[in-house]
Coordinates of C-alpha atoms in Angstrom, one line a residue:
Chain K
M1 CA 19.3 7.8 11.5
T2 CA 21.1 4.7 12.5
L3 CA 18.7 1.7 12.8
N4 CA 18.1 -1.1 15.7
R5 CA 17.5 -4.1 16.3
I6 CA 17.3 -4.1 19.8
D7 CA 15.8 -7.0 20.9
E8 CA 13.0 -9.6 19.9
N9 CA 10.2 -6.7 19.9
T10 CA 11.9 -3.1 19.5
I11 CA 13.1 -1.3 16.5
A12 CA 15.3 1.5 17.4
L13 CA 15.7 5.1 15.7
E14 CA 18.8 6.3 16.8
E15 CA 20.3 9.9 16.1
V16 CA 17.4 10.9 14.6
D17 CA 19.4 14.7 13.5
P18 CA 16.0 17.6 12.6
F19 CA 16.4 16.3 9.3
C20 CA 15.0 12.9 9.2
A21 CA 12.1 14.3 12.6
D22 CA 11.0 16.5 10.0
L23 CA 10.4 13.3 7.7
L24 CA 9.7 10.9 9.8
E25 CA 6.6 13.8 11.6
Q26 CA 5.6 14.2 8.1
I27 CA 4.8 10.5 7.4
V28 CA 1.0 11.5 8.4
P29 CA 1.1 14.5 6.4
N30 CA 2.1 13.4 3.6
A31 CA -0.4 9.7 3.4
D32 CA -3.4 12.4 3.0
P33 CA -4.2 13.2 -0.2
G34 CA -6.9 15.2 1.0
D35 CA -9.1 16.5 -1.9
D36 CA -6.6 16.3 -4.8
P37 CA -8.8 13.5 -6.7
A38 CA -5.2 11.4 -8.8
A39 CA -4.3 11.0 -5.0
R40 CA -8.0 9.8 -3.7
N41 CA -8.3 7.8 -7.0
R42 CA -4.7 6.2 -6.5
I43 CA -5.3 5.3 -2.5
Y44 CA -9.1 3.6 -3.1
S45 CA -8.4 2.8 -6.8
S46 CA -11.9 1.0 -8.3
P47 CA -12.0 -2.7 -8.8
T48 CA -12.6 -2.8 -12.2
H49 CA -11.0 0.2 -13.6
G50 CA -14.3 1.0 -15.0
A51 CA -14.8 -1.8 -16.0
D52 CA -18.1 -2.9 -14.7
P53 CA -19.5 0.7 -12.9
E54 CA -22.2 -1.0 -11.1
A55 CA -19.8 -3.5 -9.4
D56 CA -17.7 0.1 -8.7
D57 CA -20.1 1.9 -7.1
E58 CA -21.2 -1.0 -5.3
W59 CA -17.0 -1.0 -4.2
K60 CA -17.2 2.9 -3.1
E61 CA -20.3 2.7 -1.1
Y62 CA -19.4 -0.8 0.5
V63 CA -16.2 -1.5 1.1
E64 CA -14.0 2.2 0.3
P65 CA -15.5 2.6 3.8
E66 CA -14.1 0.0 5.2
L67 CA -10.5 1.1 3.3
R68 CA -10.2 3.9 4.9
I69 CA -10.8 2.6 8.9
L70 CA -8.4 0.3 8.2
F71 CA -6.0 3.3 7.2
R72 CA -6.8 5.2 9.5
D73 CA -6.2 3.0 12.0
A74 CA -2.6 2.3 10.7
L75 CA -1.8 5.9 10.2
E76 CA -3.1 6.5 13.7
V77 CA -1.4 4.0 15.2
V78 CA 2.5 5.6 13.7
R79 CA 1.2 9.0 14.7
S80 CA 0.7 8.2 18.0
D81 CA 3.8 5.8 18.0
L82 CA 5.8 9.2 17.3
E83 CA 4.6 11.1 20.1
N84 CA 7.4 9.7 21.7
L85 CA 10.0 10.9 19.3
S86 CA 12.4 12.6 22.5
P87 CA 12.4 15.6 22.8
P88 CA 14.7 17.8 20.6
E89 CA 15.9 19.5 24.0
P90 CA 18.8 20.0 25.3
A91 CA 19.4 17.4 22.7
L92 CA 19.6 18.0 18.6
V93 CA 20.0 14.8 17.6
R94 CA 17.0 12.5 19.0
H95 CA 15.9 9.0 19.3
L96 CA 12.4 6.4 18.9
H97 CA 12.0 2.7 20.5
L98 CA 9.3 0.9 18.1
P99 CA 7.1 -2.5 18.9
L100 CA 8.1 -4.9 15.3
D101 CA 4.0 -5.6 16.2
H102 CA 3.5 -1.9 14.9
L103 CA 5.7 -2.5 11.8
E104 CA 2.5 -4.0 9.7
A105 CA 1.5 -0.3 10.1
W106 CA 4.2 2.0 9.2
I107 CA 4.7 -0.6 6.3
H108 CA 1.6 0.3 5.4
A109 CA 1.8 4.6 6.0
L110 CA 5.1 4.7 4.0
N111 CA 3.9 3.3 1.4
Q112 CA 0.3 5.8 1.9
A113 CA 2.8 8.6 1.6
R114 CA 4.9 7.7 -1.2
L115 CA 1.7 6.6 -3.4
V116 CA -0.1 9.6 -2.3
L117 CA 3.2 12.1 -2.5
S118 CA 4.5 10.3 -6.1
T119 CA 0.8 10.8 -7.7
R120 CA 0.5 14.7 -6.3
F121 CA 4.0 15.6 -8.2
Q122 CA 3.4 12.1 -11.5
F123 CA 6.5 10.9 -10.5
G124 CA 7.2 8.4 -13.7
E125 CA 9.1 5.1 -13.4
H126 CA 12.2 7.2 -14.8
E127 CA 12.3 9.4 -12.3
M128 CA 11.5 6.9 -9.4
E129 CA 14.8 5.1 -10.6
R130 CA 16.5 8.3 -10.4
L131 CA 18.0 8.1 -7.0
V132 CA 19.6 11.0 -6.3
P133 CA 17.0 14.3 -7.0
T134 CA 18.2 16.9 -9.0
G135 CA 17.9 20.9 -7.2
A136 CA 16.1 21.9 -4.7
N137 CA 12.5 22.9 -5.3
D138 CA 9.5 21.2 -3.9
R139 CA 10.1 18.5 -6.6
S140 CA 13.2 17.4 -5.7
L141 CA 12.9 17.4 -1.4
A142 CA 9.3 14.5 -2.5
L143 CA 11.1 12.4 -4.5
L144 CA 13.6 11.9 -2.0
R145 CA 12.1 11.5 0.9
V146 CA 9.6 9.0 -1.0
H147 CA 12.8 7.2 -2.1
L148 CA 14.1 7.9 1.8
Y149 CA 10.2 6.4 3.4
G150 CA 10.8 3.5 0.3
A151 CA 14.5 2.6 2.3
L152 CA 12.3 2.6 5.6
Q153 CA 9.7 0.7 4.2
E154 CA 12.7 -1.7 3.7
Y155 CA 14.2 -1.9 6.4
F156 CA 11.2 -2.7 8.2
L157 CA 10.2 -5.3 5.6
Q158 CA 13.3 -7.2 6.2
Q159 CA 12.6 -6.8 10.0
L160 CA 9.1 -9.2 9.5
D161 CA 10.7 -12.1 7.6
Chain P
M1 CA -40.8 -11.2 -9.0
P2 CA -39.9 -11.8 -12.9
L3 CA -36.8 -9.5 -12.2
T4 CA -35.6 -10.8 -9.2
T5 CA -35.6 -14.5 -10.1
T6 CA -33.5 -13.0 -13.7
E7 CA -30.8 -10.9 -11.8
T8 CA -30.0 -13.8 -8.7
R9 CA -30.1 -16.2 -11.1
S10 CA -27.6 -13.8 -13.6
R11 CA -25.6 -13.7 -9.8
T12 CA -25.3 -17.6 -8.8
E13 CA -24.4 -18.2 -12.9
D14 CA -21.2 -16.1 -12.4
A15 CA -20.3 -16.5 -9.1
T16 CA -21.1 -20.8 -10.2
D17 CA -19.5 -20.6 -14.1
V18 CA -18.0 -18.6 -14.2
P19 CA -14.3 -18.5 -14.0
W20 CA -13.2 -14.6 -12.8
N21 CA -8.9 -13.3 -12.6
V22 CA -7.9 -11.0 -9.7
V23 CA -5.4 -8.3 -11.8
V24 CA -2.8 -6.1 -9.8
H25 CA -1.2 -3.6 -12.7
N26 CA 2.0 -2.6 -12.4
D27 CA 3.2 0.8 -10.1
P28 CA 6.1 2.3 -10.5
V29 CA 5.4 2.8 -6.1
N30 CA 5.4 0.1 -4.8
L31 CA 8.5 -1.9 -3.3
M32 CA 10.0 -5.1 -4.5
S33 CA 9.8 -6.7 -1.5
Y34 CA 6.7 -5.6 -0.4
V35 CA 3.9 -6.9 -3.6
T36 CA 6.1 -10.2 -2.9
R37 CA 5.3 -10.5 0.6
V38 CA 1.5 -8.6 0.2
F39 CA 1.3 -12.0 -2.4
Q40 CA 2.9 -14.3 0.3
K41 CA 0.9 -12.8 2.8
V42 CA -2.8 -13.1 0.4
F43 CA -2.4 -15.7 -1.1
G44 CA -0.1 -18.7 1.0
Y45 CA 2.2 -18.3 -2.2
S46 CA 5.9 -19.8 -2.0
Q47 CA 8.5 -16.5 -1.4
E48 CA 9.4 -18.3 -5.5
R49 CA 5.8 -18.4 -6.3
A50 CA 5.5 -14.6 -5.3
E51 CA 8.5 -12.9 -6.8
T52 CA 7.4 -15.3 -10.2
H53 CA 3.7 -13.2 -10.4
M54 CA 5.6 -9.7 -8.6
R55 CA 8.5 -9.9 -11.7
E56 CA 5.0 -9.9 -14.4
V57 CA 3.4 -8.0 -13.1
H58 CA 6.3 -5.5 -12.8
E59 CA 8.1 -7.0 -16.6
L60 CA 4.4 -7.2 -18.8
G61 CA 2.7 -4.6 -16.5
R62 CA 0.0 -7.2 -15.0
S63 CA -0.1 -10.3 -14.0
I64 CA -3.2 -12.9 -12.9
V65 CA -2.9 -13.5 -8.6
W66 CA -5.4 -15.6 -8.7
T67 CA -8.9 -16.9 -11.2
G68 CA -11.6 -18.9 -9.3
L69 CA -15.6 -17.6 -8.0
R70 CA -15.7 -14.1 -8.1
E71 CA -16.9 -13.8 -4.7
R72 CA -13.3 -15.5 -3.4
A73 CA -11.3 -12.7 -6.2
E74 CA -13.7 -10.0 -4.8
A75 CA -12.8 -10.7 -1.5
Y76 CA -8.7 -10.8 -3.1
V77 CA -9.4 -8.1 -5.2
Q78 CA -10.1 -6.4 -1.3
Q79 CA -7.1 -7.2 0.5
L80 CA -4.6 -6.4 -2.3
H81 CA -6.6 -2.3 -1.9
G82 CA -6.2 -3.1 1.7
Y83 CA -2.0 -2.5 1.2
L84 CA -3.0 -0.4 -1.8
L85 CA -2.1 -2.7 -4.7
L86 CA -4.1 -1.9 -8.0
A87 CA -5.9 -4.9 -8.1
T88 CA -9.0 -5.3 -10.0
V89 CA -11.1 -8.4 -11.3
E90 CA -12.3 -9.7 -14.1
K91 CA -13.5 -12.4 -16.7
S92 CA -11.3 -15.2 -17.3

C-alpha cells in the first residue's frame, strides 16, 4: 500500500493489496472494546482513577455518554469511507481516496483500535518496542496490526501539520 | 436546608480556592507525535512546550499539564479523554 497526498484536500491510498485491505476493514471492528472490561476501562477511563468515587460516578453518568457519541461518530466516518474502497475485482489491488477533513476521525479510529488491541492482548512497553513480531499466532498478528495502524496514524498526523 | 448550604459552600470553595491539576499519565500505545499534537490542540501550547510535557509523561510516567479552577480542569480532562489520553484531575 502506498500513501500519497494527491492534492490539497485528498489523500490517496493506492496499491492496497488484500492484506492491507483487510487491515483497513478491521479498524472499526478492532476499535470496539465489546464486553472486555479492561478494554472498556481503557477507552472510558475514569477522571480520578478511583480517588474520588463520587466524581467518577458522575463522570460515568454524564460525560461517558458524550464520549460514546464522539467515538461512534469518528468510527462511522471511517466505516463510511471504507465503503468507497474500490472493488477487489477485476484487479486484486484496490485504492481509496480520503478527504483531508476526515483525517481527524481516522486518527481517532486508528488510535482507539490500537488501544483496544493492546489492552486485550496486554502488550507491555517492551513488547510495543519490538517492531517485528515473532510467530504467526493471534497475539503476533495483533501486535503487527498495532504497529501498522500506528504507521498509518503517524502519516495522517504529518498531513495535518 | 443546612445540608444544601454546606454542599454549595463546599463546591464553591472547591471551584474558587483550591487549584486543581490536570495530570496526563503514560501510555505505551499513544504515539508521541499524537500526544504532542493533542496538547497543542487542547491547551494551545507551543510545539516546544507540548513536547516538554509529552517527554515528561513518557519519561516520568506523568505530567501536570495544567493547573487552575476545578471546573475548567474537569473540562480539560474531558477533552483529553476525547483524544483517548489517560488524564485525571487532582487537587494541587
